[in-house]
Amino acid sequence: MTDTATRHRLTVPTGAETLRTLSSPGVSVGQHHPASGSVSRPTQYLGRLLDFRQMDIQSAMDQMKSLLSTRPDVVYKTSYYRKRTKNHWARDDPAFVALQGVFLVIASIAYSVSFRAPVLECIEFLMYSLLINWLGAGFVIASVGREIANRHLTTERSPNHIRQSVEWLYAFDIHCNAFFPVFVLLYGVQFFLLPIVLGSNLIASIISNTLYAVALSWYWYITHLGYRSLPFLSQTEVFLFPIAAIALIFVLNLVGHFFNLGWNASRVMAHFYFD
């Protein structure tokens, strides 16, 4: 890792969270706080998640906008200052997670109404979206990603350096960041394109499959950025490998349509959840 790349990763973002951190009395960038005072512990994080008054909704909205911009890496740059001032990489504020959960609930209800699903089926789809698509997948991907990073991607340091590792909550932060564009495309954009993407023609399949391919590729790109932002990790390009598999499947599926072997991802989704 070059010095130029390191400096680029640690550029100070102009975000509300960073400004609050750096302007706190008695806090300097070089100061370390004991981990015992950190809210990065799951129990403390859950406690704050239940207290709406401690959430900074505006900061979470700003981060969501950044994830959809041409510079999604800005979201991760505040992590460096949390590590220097509070000795943890993960977010203090659970507002991002709370907002994402609320958005998922609203979108799930909208899909259920659109497909005229009965109440029980609506509840099932809502629970599947929250517990499987978001939290369940997040738990698995965060755990596997953290394990890969800590076992295989940590850079070798001299014996005088303290070995650092990826926190599980930070890995889950990465999943939540990466999931947001997926939510926007597959729960938002797809919803308004349902009359088109649920068609049985080739154009409908191309639009639908492109939507899913872009969403999943975006997920892994932002996941890569999250691990890449940690200065003690190297070769984080491994998190981009799934994008190659997604592109291959997309091309094979497109070719398969000419032999009646392709599928429309949106129609598969509708059949799986609402048939």
PDB file of C-alpha atoms in Angstrom:
ATOM      1  CA  MET A   1       0.000   0.000   0.000  1.00  0.00           C
ATOM      2  CA  THR A   2       1.558   3.318  -1.018  1.00  0.00           C
ATOM      3  CA  ASP A   3       1.672   6.440   1.113  1.00  0.00           C
ATOM      4  CA  THR A   4      -0.372   8.296  -1.511  1.00  0.00           C
ATOM      5  CA  ALA A   5      -3.132   5.681  -1.404  1.00  0.00           C
ATOM      6  CA  THR A   6      -3.150   5.761   2.391  1.00  0.00           C
ATOM      7  CA  ARG A   7      -3.482   9.532   2.472  1.00  0.00           C
ATOM      8  CA  HIS A   8      -6.288   9.353  -0.073  1.00  0.00           C
ATOM      9  CA  ARG A   9      -8.224   6.882   2.078  1.00  0.00           C
ATOM     10  CA  LEU A  10      -7.860   9.011   5.180  1.00  0.00           C
ATOM     11  CA  THR A  11      -8.953  12.320   3.680  1.00  0.00           C
ATOM     12  CA  VAL A  12     -11.139  14.276   6.084  1.00  0.00           C
ATOM     13  CA  PRO A  13     -14.753  14.277   4.861  1.00  0.00           C
ATOM     14  CA  THR A  14     -16.922  17.316   5.431  1.00  0.00           C
ATOM     15  CA  GLY A  15     -19.682  15.464   7.243  1.00  0.00           C
ATOM     16  CA  ALA A  16     -21.658  16.364  10.315  1.00  0.00           C
ATOM     17  CA  GLU A  17     -20.425  13.327  12.206  1.00  0.00           C
ATOM     18  CA  THR A  18     -16.758  14.185  11.659  1.00  0.00           C
ATOM     19  CA  LEU A  19     -17.294  17.805  12.628  1.00  0.00           C
ATOM     20  CA  ARG A  20     -18.987  16.799  15.857  1.00  0.00           C
ATOM     21  CA  THR A  21     -16.216  14.320  16.656  1.00  0.00           C
ATOM     22  CA  LEU A  22     -13.359  16.710  15.983  1.00  0.00           C
ATOM     23  CA  SER A  23     -15.007  19.629  17.782  1.00  0.00           C
ATOM     24  CA  SER A  24     -15.711  17.669  20.982  1.00  0.00           C
ATOM     25  CA  PRO A  25     -13.968  19.207  24.035  1.00  0.00           C
ATOM     26  CA  GLY A  26     -10.700  17.546  24.921  1.00  0.00           C
ATOM     27  CA  VAL A  27     -10.654  15.300  21.854  1.00  0.00           C
ATOM     28  CA  SER A  28      -7.781  15.301  19.398  1.00  0.00           C
ATOM     29  CA  VAL A  29      -7.146  13.102  16.402  1.00  0.00           C
ATOM     30  CA  GLY A  30      -4.194  11.468  18.030  1.00  0.00           C
ATOM     31  CA  GLN A  31      -5.960  10.699  21.297  1.00  0.00           C
ATOM     32  CA  HIS A  32      -7.101   7.132  22.052  1.00  0.00           C
ATOM     33  CA  HIS A  33      -9.993   6.287  24.306  1.00  0.00           C
ATOM     34  CA  PRO A  34     -10.367   2.986  26.063  1.00  0.00           C
ATOM     35  CA  ALA A  35     -12.522   0.409  24.342  1.00  0.00           C
ATOM     36  CA  SER A  36     -14.577  -0.033  27.517  1.00  0.00           C
ATOM     37  CA  GLY A  37     -16.216   3.360  26.887  1.00  0.00           C
ATOM     38  CA  SER A  38     -17.115   2.510  23.328  1.00  0.00           C
ATOM     39  CA  VAL A  39     -20.645   1.954  22.109  1.00  0.00           C
ATOM     40  CA  SER A  40     -19.312  -0.519  19.577  1.00  0.00           C
ATOM     41  CA  ARG A  41     -20.362  -3.379  21.843  1.00  0.00           C
ATOM     42  CA  PRO A  42     -23.518  -5.042  20.501  1.00  0.00           C
ATOM     43  CA  THR A  43     -25.471  -4.605  23.752  1.00  0.00           C
ATOM     44  CA  GLN A  44     -24.720  -0.888  23.928  1.00  0.00           C
ATOM     45  CA  TYR A  45     -25.474  -0.497  20.233  1.00  0.00           C
ATOM     46  CA  LEU A  46     -28.862  -2.179  20.661  1.00  0.00           C
ATOM     47  CA  GLY A  47     -29.570   0.022  23.647  1.00  0.00           C
ATOM     48  CA  ARG A  48     -29.039   3.144  21.563  1.00  0.00           C
ATOM     49  CA  LEU A  49     -31.115   1.629  18.768  1.00  0.00           C
ATOM     50  CA  LEU A  50     -34.117   1.690  21.103  1.00  0.00           C
ATOM     51  CA  ASP A  51     -33.609   5.350  22.027  1.00  0.00           C
ATOM     52  CA  PHE A  52     -34.697   7.561  19.141  1.00  0.00           C
ATOM     53  CA  ARG A  53     -33.478  10.707  20.913  1.00  0.00           C
ATOM     54  CA  GLN A  54     -29.850   9.581  20.557  1.00  0.00           C
ATOM     55  CA  MET A  55     -30.058   9.175  16.793  1.00  0.00           C
ATOM     56  CA  ASP A  56     -28.797  11.724  14.268  1.00  0.00           C
ATOM     57  CA  ILE A  57     -31.248  11.223  11.418  1.00  0.00           C
ATOM     58  CA  GLN A  58     -29.804  14.024   9.280  1.00  0.00           C
ATOM     59  CA  SER A  59     -26.318  12.508   9.405  1.00  0.00           C
ATOM     60  CA  ALA A  60     -27.724   9.107   8.401  1.00  0.00           C
ATOM     61  CA  MET A  61     -29.577  10.686   5.472  1.00  0.00           C
ATOM     62  CA  ASP A  62     -26.382  12.425   4.358  1.00  0.00           C
ATOM     63  CA  GLN A  63     -24.545   9.105   4.405  1.00  0.00           C
ATOM     64  CA  MET A  64     -27.278   7.491   2.317  1.00  0.00           C
ATOM     65  CA  LYS A  65     -26.975  10.267  -0.251  1.00  0.00           C
ATOM     66  CA  SER A  66     -23.214   9.743  -0.370  1.00  0.00           C
ATOM     67  CA  LEU A  67     -23.661   6.015  -1.020  1.00  0.00           C
ATOM     68  CA  LEU A  68     -25.692   6.862  -4.128  1.00  0.00           C
ATOM     69  CA  SER A  69     -23.204   9.468  -5.334  1.00  0.00           C
ATOM     70  CA  THR A  70     -20.025   9.138  -7.378  1.00  0.00           C
ATOM     71  CA  ARG A  71     -17.994   9.134  -4.125  1.00  0.00           C
ATOM     72  CA  PRO A  72     -19.502   6.479  -1.831  1.00  0.00           C
ATOM     73  CA  ASP A  73     -16.111   6.054  -0.126  1.00  0.00           C
ATOM     74  CA  VAL A  74     -16.730   9.314   1.774  1.00  0.00           C
ATOM     75  CA  VAL A  75     -18.998   7.354   4.131  1.00  0.00           C
ATOM     76  CA  TYR A  76     -16.058   5.274   5.344  1.00  0.00           C
ATOM     77  CA  LYS A  77     -13.604   8.086   5.974  1.00  0.00           C
ATOM     78  CA  THR A  78     -15.153   9.050   9.298  1.00  0.00           C
ATOM     79  CA  SER A  79     -14.305   5.552  10.564  1.00  0.00           C
ATOM     80  CA  TYR A  80     -10.646   6.520  10.813  1.00  0.00           C
ATOM     81  CA  TYR A  81     -11.440   9.339  13.241  1.00  0.00           C
ATOM     82  CA  ARG A  82     -13.685   7.147  15.341  1.00  0.00           C
ATOM     83  CA  LYS A  83     -10.768   4.752  15.681  1.00  0.00           C
ATOM     84  CA  ARG A  84      -8.364   7.518  16.678  1.00  0.00           C
ATOM     85  CA  THR A  85     -10.716   9.162  19.181  1.00  0.00           C
ATOM     86  CA  LYS A  86     -12.842   6.280  20.487  1.00  0.00           C
ATOM     87  CA  ASN A  87     -10.789   3.216  19.597  1.00  0.00           C
ATOM     88  CA  HIS A  88     -13.391   1.551  17.375  1.00  0.00           C
ATOM     89  CA  TRP A  89     -14.225   1.639  13.678  1.00  0.00           C
ATOM     90  CA  ALA A  90     -17.972   0.973  13.784  1.00  0.00           C
ATOM     91  CA  ARG A  91     -20.653   3.646  13.878  1.00  0.00           C
ATOM     92  CA  ASP A  92     -21.694   5.067  17.227  1.00  0.00           C
ATOM     93  CA  ASP A  93     -25.080   6.126  15.937  1.00  0.00           C
ATOM     94  CA  PRO A  94     -27.592   3.405  14.953  1.00  0.00           C
ATOM     95  CA  ALA A  95     -29.732   5.918  13.031  1.00  0.00           C
ATOM     96  CA  PHE A  96     -28.573   4.511   9.676  1.00  0.00           C
ATOM     97  CA  VAL A  97     -29.709   1.005  10.621  1.00  0.00           C
ATOM     98  CA  ALA A  98     -32.986   2.277  12.068  1.00  0.00           C
ATOM     99  CA  LEU A  99     -33.815   4.263   8.927  1.00  0.00           C
ATOM    100  CA  GLN A 100     -32.962   1.318   6.723  1.00  0.00           C
ATOM    101  CA  GLY A 101     -35.321  -0.876   8.719  1.00  0.00           C
ATOM    102  CA  VAL A 102     -38.133   1.685   8.440  1.00  0.00           C
ATOM    103  CA  PHE A 103     -37.610   2.003   4.693  1.00  0.00           C
ATOM    104  CA  LEU A 104     -37.732  -1.779   4.304  1.00  0.00           C
ATOM    105  CA  VAL A 105     -41.006  -1.976   6.215  1.00  0.00           C
ATOM    106  CA  ILE A 106     -42.599   0.714   4.033  1.00  0.00           C
ATOM    107  CA  ALA A 107     -41.332  -0.851   0.794  1.00  0.00           C
ATOM    108  CA  SER A 108     -42.443  -4.344   1.831  1.00  0.00           C
ATOM    109  CA  ILE A 109     -45.956  -3.101   2.560  1.00  0.00           C
ATOM    110  CA  ALA A 110     -46.040  -1.281  -0.795  1.00  0.00           C
ATOM    111  CA  TYR A 111     -45.043  -4.480  -2.642  1.00  0.00           C
ATOM    112  CA  SER A 112     -47.654  -6.501  -0.776  1.00  0.00           C
ATOM    113  CA  VAL A 113     -50.375  -4.005  -1.654  1.00  0.00           C
ATOM    114  CA  SER A 114     -49.202  -3.897  -5.277  1.00  0.00           C
ATOM    115  CA  PHE A 115     -49.452  -7.692  -5.571  1.00  0.00           C
ATOM    116  CA  ARG A 116     -52.720  -7.704  -3.575  1.00  0.00           C
ATOM    117  CA  ALA A 117     -51.249 -10.132  -1.083  1.00  0.00           C
ATOM    118  CA  PRO A 118     -53.433 -11.229   1.844  1.00  0.00           C
ATOM    119  CA  VAL A 119     -52.492  -9.972   5.310  1.00  0.00           C
ATOM    120  CA  LEU A 120     -50.664 -13.151   6.322  1.00  0.00           C
ATOM    121  CA  GLU A 121     -48.643 -13.181   3.106  1.00  0.00           C
ATOM    122  CA  CYS A 122     -47.867  -9.508   3.602  1.00  0.00           C
ATOM    123  CA  ILE A 123     -46.481 -10.236   7.074  1.00  0.00           C
ATOM    124  CA  GLU A 124     -44.455 -13.156   5.712  1.00  0.00           C
ATOM    125  CA  PHE A 125     -42.900 -10.976   3.010  1.00  0.00           C
ATOM    126  CA  LEU A 126     -42.143  -8.253   5.549  1.00  0.00           C
ATOM    127  CA  MET A 127     -40.443 -10.717   7.900  1.00  0.00           C
ATOM    128  CA  TYR A 128     -38.526 -12.288   5.024  1.00  0.00           C
ATOM    129  CA  SER A 129     -37.295  -8.892   3.880  1.00  0.00           C
ATOM    130  CA  LEU A 130     -36.185  -7.868   7.368  1.00  0.00           C
ATOM    131  CA  LEU A 131     -34.941 -11.119   8.883  1.00  0.00           C
ATOM    132  CA  ILE A 132     -33.560 -12.943   5.834  1.00  0.00           C
ATOM    133  CA  ASN A 133     -32.738 -10.497   3.037  1.00  0.00           C
ATOM    134  CA  TRP A 134     -31.359  -7.788   5.329  1.00  0.00           C
ATOM    135  CA  LEU A 135     -30.374  -9.023   8.784  1.00  0.00           C
ATOM    136  CA  GLY A 136     -29.785 -12.710   8.038  1.00  0.00           C
ATOM    137  CA  ALA A 137     -27.725 -12.084   4.911  1.00  0.00           C
ATOM    138  CA  GLY A 138     -25.939  -9.284   6.747  1.00  0.00           C
ATOM    139  CA  PHE A 139     -24.999 -11.536   9.653  1.00  0.00           C
ATOM    140  CA  VAL A 140     -23.568 -14.191   7.341  1.00  0.00           C
ATOM    141  CA  ILE A 141     -21.743 -11.833   4.960  1.00  0.00           C
ATOM    142  CA  ALA A 142     -20.371  -9.668   7.788  1.00  0.00           C
ATOM    143  CA  SER A 143     -19.119 -12.732   9.680  1.00  0.00           C
ATOM    144  CA  VAL A 144     -17.526 -14.323   6.606  1.00  0.00           C
ATOM    145  CA  GLY A 145     -16.058 -11.039   5.391  1.00  0.00           C
ATOM    146  CA  ARG A 146     -14.587 -10.263   8.807  1.00  0.00           C
ATOM    147  CA  GLU A 147     -13.085 -13.737   9.035  1.00  0.00           C
ATOM    148  CA  ILE A 148     -11.506 -13.464   5.593  1.00  0.00           C
ATOM    149  CA  ALA A 149     -10.124 -10.022   6.373  1.00  0.00           C
ATOM    150  CA  ASN A 150      -8.691 -10.941   9.775  1.00  0.00           C
ATOM    151  CA  ARG A 151      -7.206 -14.261   8.658  1.00  0.00           C
ATOM    152  CA  HIS A 152      -5.891 -13.480   5.200  1.00  0.00           C
ATOM    153  CA  LEU A 153      -5.833  -9.741   4.452  1.00  0.00           C
ATOM    154  CA  THR A 154      -4.117  -8.223   7.501  1.00  0.00           C
ATOM    155  CA  THR A 155      -0.803  -6.660   6.573  1.00  0.00           C
ATOM    156  CA  GLU A 156       2.355  -7.844   8.309  1.00  0.00           C
ATOM    157  CA  ARG A 157       3.724  -5.337  10.806  1.00  0.00           C
ATOM    158  CA  SER A 158       6.827  -5.207  12.947  1.00  0.00           C
ATOM    159  CA  PRO A 159       6.661  -6.875  16.394  1.00  0.00           C
ATOM    160  CA  ASN A 160       6.339  -3.416  17.967  1.00  0.00           C
ATOM    161  CA  HIS A 161       2.972  -2.802  16.326  1.00  0.00           C
ATOM    162  CA  ILE A 162      -0.265  -3.937  17.946  1.00  0.00           C
ATOM    163  CA  ARG A 163      -2.147  -6.268  15.615  1.00  0.00           C
ATOM    164  CA  GLN A 164      -5.476  -4.753  14.567  1.00  0.00           C
ATOM    165  CA  SER A 165      -8.552  -6.626  13.459  1.00  0.00           C
ATOM    166  CA  VAL A 166     -11.887  -5.913  11.824  1.00  0.00           C
ATOM    167  CA  GLU A 167     -14.710  -5.467  14.341  1.00  0.00           C
ATOM    168  CA  TRP A 168     -17.882  -7.437  13.672  1.00  0.00           C
ATOM    169  CA  LEU A 169     -20.038  -4.328  14.039  1.00  0.00           C
ATOM    170  CA  TYR A 170     -17.895  -2.537  11.468  1.00  0.00           C
ATOM    171  CA  ALA A 171     -18.328  -5.491   9.092  1.00  0.00           C
ATOM    172  CA  PHE A 172     -22.086  -5.222   9.656  1.00  0.00           C
ATOM    173  CA  ASP A 173     -21.851  -1.474   8.985  1.00  0.00           C
ATOM    174  CA  ILE A 174     -20.285  -2.340   5.646  1.00  0.00           C
ATOM    175  CA  HIS A 175     -23.194  -4.662   4.853  1.00  0.00           C
ATOM    176  CA  CYS A 176     -25.754  -1.977   5.742  1.00  0.00           C
ATOM    177  CA  ASN A 177     -23.940   0.571   3.585  1.00  0.00           C
ATOM    178  CA  ALA A 178     -23.765  -1.856   0.671  1.00  0.00           C
ATOM    179  CA  PHE A 179     -27.384  -2.939   1.116  1.00  0.00           C
ATOM    180  CA  PHE A 180     -28.756   0.589   0.733  1.00  0.00           C
ATOM    181  CA  PRO A 181     -28.187   0.856  -3.058  1.00  0.00           C
ATOM    182  CA  VAL A 182     -29.632  -2.658  -3.366  1.00  0.00           C
ATOM    183  CA  PHE A 183     -32.694  -1.431  -1.501  1.00  0.00           C
ATOM    184  CA  VAL A 184     -33.009   1.642  -3.731  1.00  0.00           C
ATOM    185  CA  LEU A 185     -32.799  -0.402  -6.943  1.00  0.00           C
ATOM    186  CA  LEU A 186     -34.670  -3.581  -6.017  1.00  0.00           C
ATOM    187  CA  TYR A 187     -37.214  -2.225  -3.554  1.00  0.00           C
ATOM    188  CA  GLY A 188     -37.543   1.270  -5.020  1.00  0.00           C
ATOM    189  CA  VAL A 189     -36.784   1.518  -8.746  1.00  0.00           C
ATOM    190  CA  GLN A 190     -38.050  -1.993  -9.490  1.00  0.00           C
ATOM    191  CA  PHE A 191     -41.364  -1.195  -7.776  1.00  0.00           C
ATOM    192  CA  PHE A 192     -42.102   1.593 -10.263  1.00  0.00           C
ATOM    193  CA  LEU A 193     -40.970  -0.587 -13.171  1.00  0.00           C
ATOM    194  CA  LEU A 194     -43.101  -3.598 -12.242  1.00  0.00           C
ATOM    195  CA  PRO A 195     -45.481  -3.191 -15.222  1.00  0.00           C
ATOM    196  CA  ILE A 196     -42.441  -3.394 -17.509  1.00  0.00           C
ATOM    197  CA  VAL A 197     -40.103  -5.882 -15.815  1.00  0.00           C
ATOM    198  CA  LEU A 198     -42.843  -8.447 -15.172  1.00  0.00           C
ATOM    199  CA  GLY A 199     -43.408  -8.824 -18.894  1.00  0.00           C
ATOM    200  CA  SER A 200     -42.584 -12.083 -20.638  1.00  0.00           C
ATOM    201  CA  ASN A 201     -40.589 -10.599 -23.526  1.00  0.00           C
ATOM    202  CA  LEU A 202     -36.840 -10.234 -24.002  1.00  0.00           C
ATOM    203  CA  ILE A 203     -36.792  -6.479 -23.295  1.00  0.00           C
ATOM    204  CA  ALA A 204     -38.459  -7.026 -19.913  1.00  0.00           C
ATOM    205  CA  SER A 205     -35.884  -9.678 -19.042  1.00  0.00           C
ATOM    206  CA  ILE A 206     -32.961  -7.484 -20.057  1.00  0.00           C
ATOM    207  CA  ILE A 207     -34.204  -4.534 -17.988  1.00  0.00           C
ATOM    208  CA  SER A 208     -34.963  -6.740 -14.981  1.00  0.00           C
ATOM    209  CA  ASN A 209     -31.706  -8.685 -15.072  1.00  0.00           C
ATOM    210  CA  THR A 210     -29.694  -5.503 -15.612  1.00  0.00           C
ATOM    211  CA  LEU A 211     -31.353  -3.994 -12.550  1.00  0.00           C
ATOM    212  CA  TYR A 212     -30.418  -6.987 -10.406  1.00  0.00           C
ATOM    213  CA  ALA A 213     -26.890  -7.213 -11.828  1.00  0.00           C
ATOM    214  CA  VAL A 214     -26.204  -3.525 -11.145  1.00  0.00           C
ATOM    215  CA  ALA A 215     -27.670  -3.741  -7.639  1.00  0.00           C
ATOM    216  CA  LEU A 216     -25.617  -6.787  -6.636  1.00  0.00           C
ATOM    217  CA  SER A 217     -22.448  -5.430  -8.251  1.00  0.00           C
ATOM    218  CA  TRP A 218     -22.938  -2.146  -6.408  1.00  0.00           C
ATOM    219  CA  TYR A 219     -23.276  -4.118  -3.186  1.00  0.00           C
ATOM    220  CA  TRP A 220     -19.891  -5.770  -3.610  1.00  0.00           C
ATOM    221  CA  TYR A 221     -18.214  -2.570  -4.771  1.00  0.00           C
ATOM    222  CA  ILE A 222     -19.252  -0.722  -1.622  1.00  0.00           C
ATOM    223  CA  THR A 223     -18.291  -3.768   0.444  1.00  0.00           C
ATOM    224  CA  HIS A 224     -14.844  -3.578  -1.139  1.00  0.00           C
ATOM    225  CA  LEU A 225     -14.597   0.125  -0.293  1.00  0.00           C
ATOM    226  CA  GLY A 226     -15.445  -0.609   3.337  1.00  0.00           C
ATOM    227  CA  TYR A 227     -12.611  -3.085   3.811  1.00  0.00           C
ATOM    228  CA  ARG A 228     -10.266  -1.060   1.610  1.00  0.00           C
ATOM    229  CA  SER A 229     -10.644   1.951   3.912  1.00  0.00           C
ATOM    230  CA  LEU A 230      -8.980   0.067   6.784  1.00  0.00           C
ATOM    231  CA  PRO A 231      -5.246   0.903   6.662  1.00  0.00           C
ATOM    232  CA  PHE A 232      -4.153  -2.456   8.118  1.00  0.00           C
ATOM    233  CA  LEU A 233      -5.761  -4.540   5.341  1.00  0.00           C
ATOM    234  CA  SER A 234      -4.323  -5.324   1.932  1.00  0.00           C
ATOM    235  CA  GLN A 235      -5.515  -7.112  -1.207  1.00  0.00           C
ATOM    236  CA  THR A 236      -9.113  -6.164  -0.477  1.00  0.00           C
ATOM    237  CA  GLU A 237      -9.822  -6.544  -4.196  1.00  0.00           C
ATOM    238  CA  VAL A 238     -10.983 -10.061  -3.328  1.00  0.00           C
ATOM    239  CA  PHE A 239     -14.336  -8.508  -2.398  1.00  0.00           C
ATOM    240  CA  LEU A 240     -14.726  -7.466  -6.043  1.00  0.00           C
ATOM    241  CA  PHE A 241     -14.521 -11.042  -7.320  1.00  0.00           C
ATOM    242  CA  PRO A 242     -18.294 -11.672  -6.992  1.00  0.00           C
ATOM    243  CA  ILE A 243     -18.853  -8.915  -9.563  1.00  0.00           C
ATOM    244  CA  ALA A 244     -17.128 -11.069 -12.188  1.00  0.00           C
ATOM    245  CA  ALA A 245     -19.470 -13.954 -11.337  1.00  0.00           C
ATOM    246  CA  ILE A 246     -22.480 -11.634 -11.581  1.00  0.00           C
ATOM    247  CA  ALA A 247     -21.360 -10.403 -15.014  1.00  0.00           C
ATOM    248  CA  LEU A 248     -20.825 -13.981 -16.219  1.00  0.00           C
ATOM    249  CA  ILE A 249     -24.274 -15.080 -15.042  1.00  0.00           C
ATOM    250  CA  PHE A 250     -25.828 -12.025 -16.696  1.00  0.00           C
ATOM    251  CA  VAL A 251     -24.201 -12.826 -20.058  1.00  0.00           C
ATOM    252  CA  LEU A 252     -25.033 -16.544 -19.862  1.00  0.00           C
ATOM    253  CA  ASN A 253     -28.629 -15.707 -18.986  1.00  0.00           C
ATOM    254  CA  LEU A 254     -28.870 -13.281 -21.899  1.00  0.00           C
ATOM    255  CA  VAL A 255     -27.535 -15.878 -24.321  1.00  0.00           C
ATOM    256  CA  GLY A 256     -29.796 -18.508 -22.772  1.00  0.00           C
ATOM    257  CA  HIS A 257     -32.896 -16.517 -23.729  1.00  0.00           C
ATOM    258  CA  PHE A 258     -32.267 -17.334 -27.365  1.00  0.00           C
ATOM    259  CA  PHE A 259     -32.420 -21.033 -26.450  1.00  0.00           C
ATOM    260  CA  ASN A 260     -35.414 -20.703 -24.078  1.00  0.00           C
ATOM    261  CA  LEU A 261     -33.105 -21.187 -21.078  1.00  0.00           C
ATOM    262  CA  GLY A 262     -32.970 -17.646 -19.676  1.00  0.00           C
ATOM    263  CA  TRP A 263     -34.976 -16.201 -16.810  1.00  0.00           C
ATOM    264  CA  ASN A 264     -36.387 -12.867 -15.724  1.00  0.00           C
ATOM    265  CA  ALA A 265     -35.191 -12.010 -12.184  1.00  0.00           C
ATOM    266  CA  SER A 266     -38.253  -9.890 -11.399  1.00  0.00           C
ATOM    267  CA  ARG A 267     -40.648 -12.647 -12.433  1.00  0.00           C
ATOM    268  CA  VAL A 268     -38.672 -15.104 -10.292  1.00  0.00           C
ATOM    269  CA  MET A 269     -38.974 -12.680  -7.358  1.00  0.00           C
ATOM    270  CA  ALA A 270     -42.721 -12.278  -7.854  1.00  0.00           C
ATOM    271  CA  HIS A 271     -43.264 -16.028  -8.130  1.00  0.00           C
ATOM    272  CA  PHE A 272     -41.143 -16.760  -5.047  1.00  0.00           C
ATOM    273  CA  TYR A 273     -42.787 -14.208  -2.744  1.00  0.00           C
ATOM    274  CA  PHE A 274     -46.314 -13.771  -4.004  1.00  0.00           C
ATOM    275  CA  ASP A 275     -47.428 -16.932  -5.855  1.00  0.00           C
TER     276      ASP A 275
END
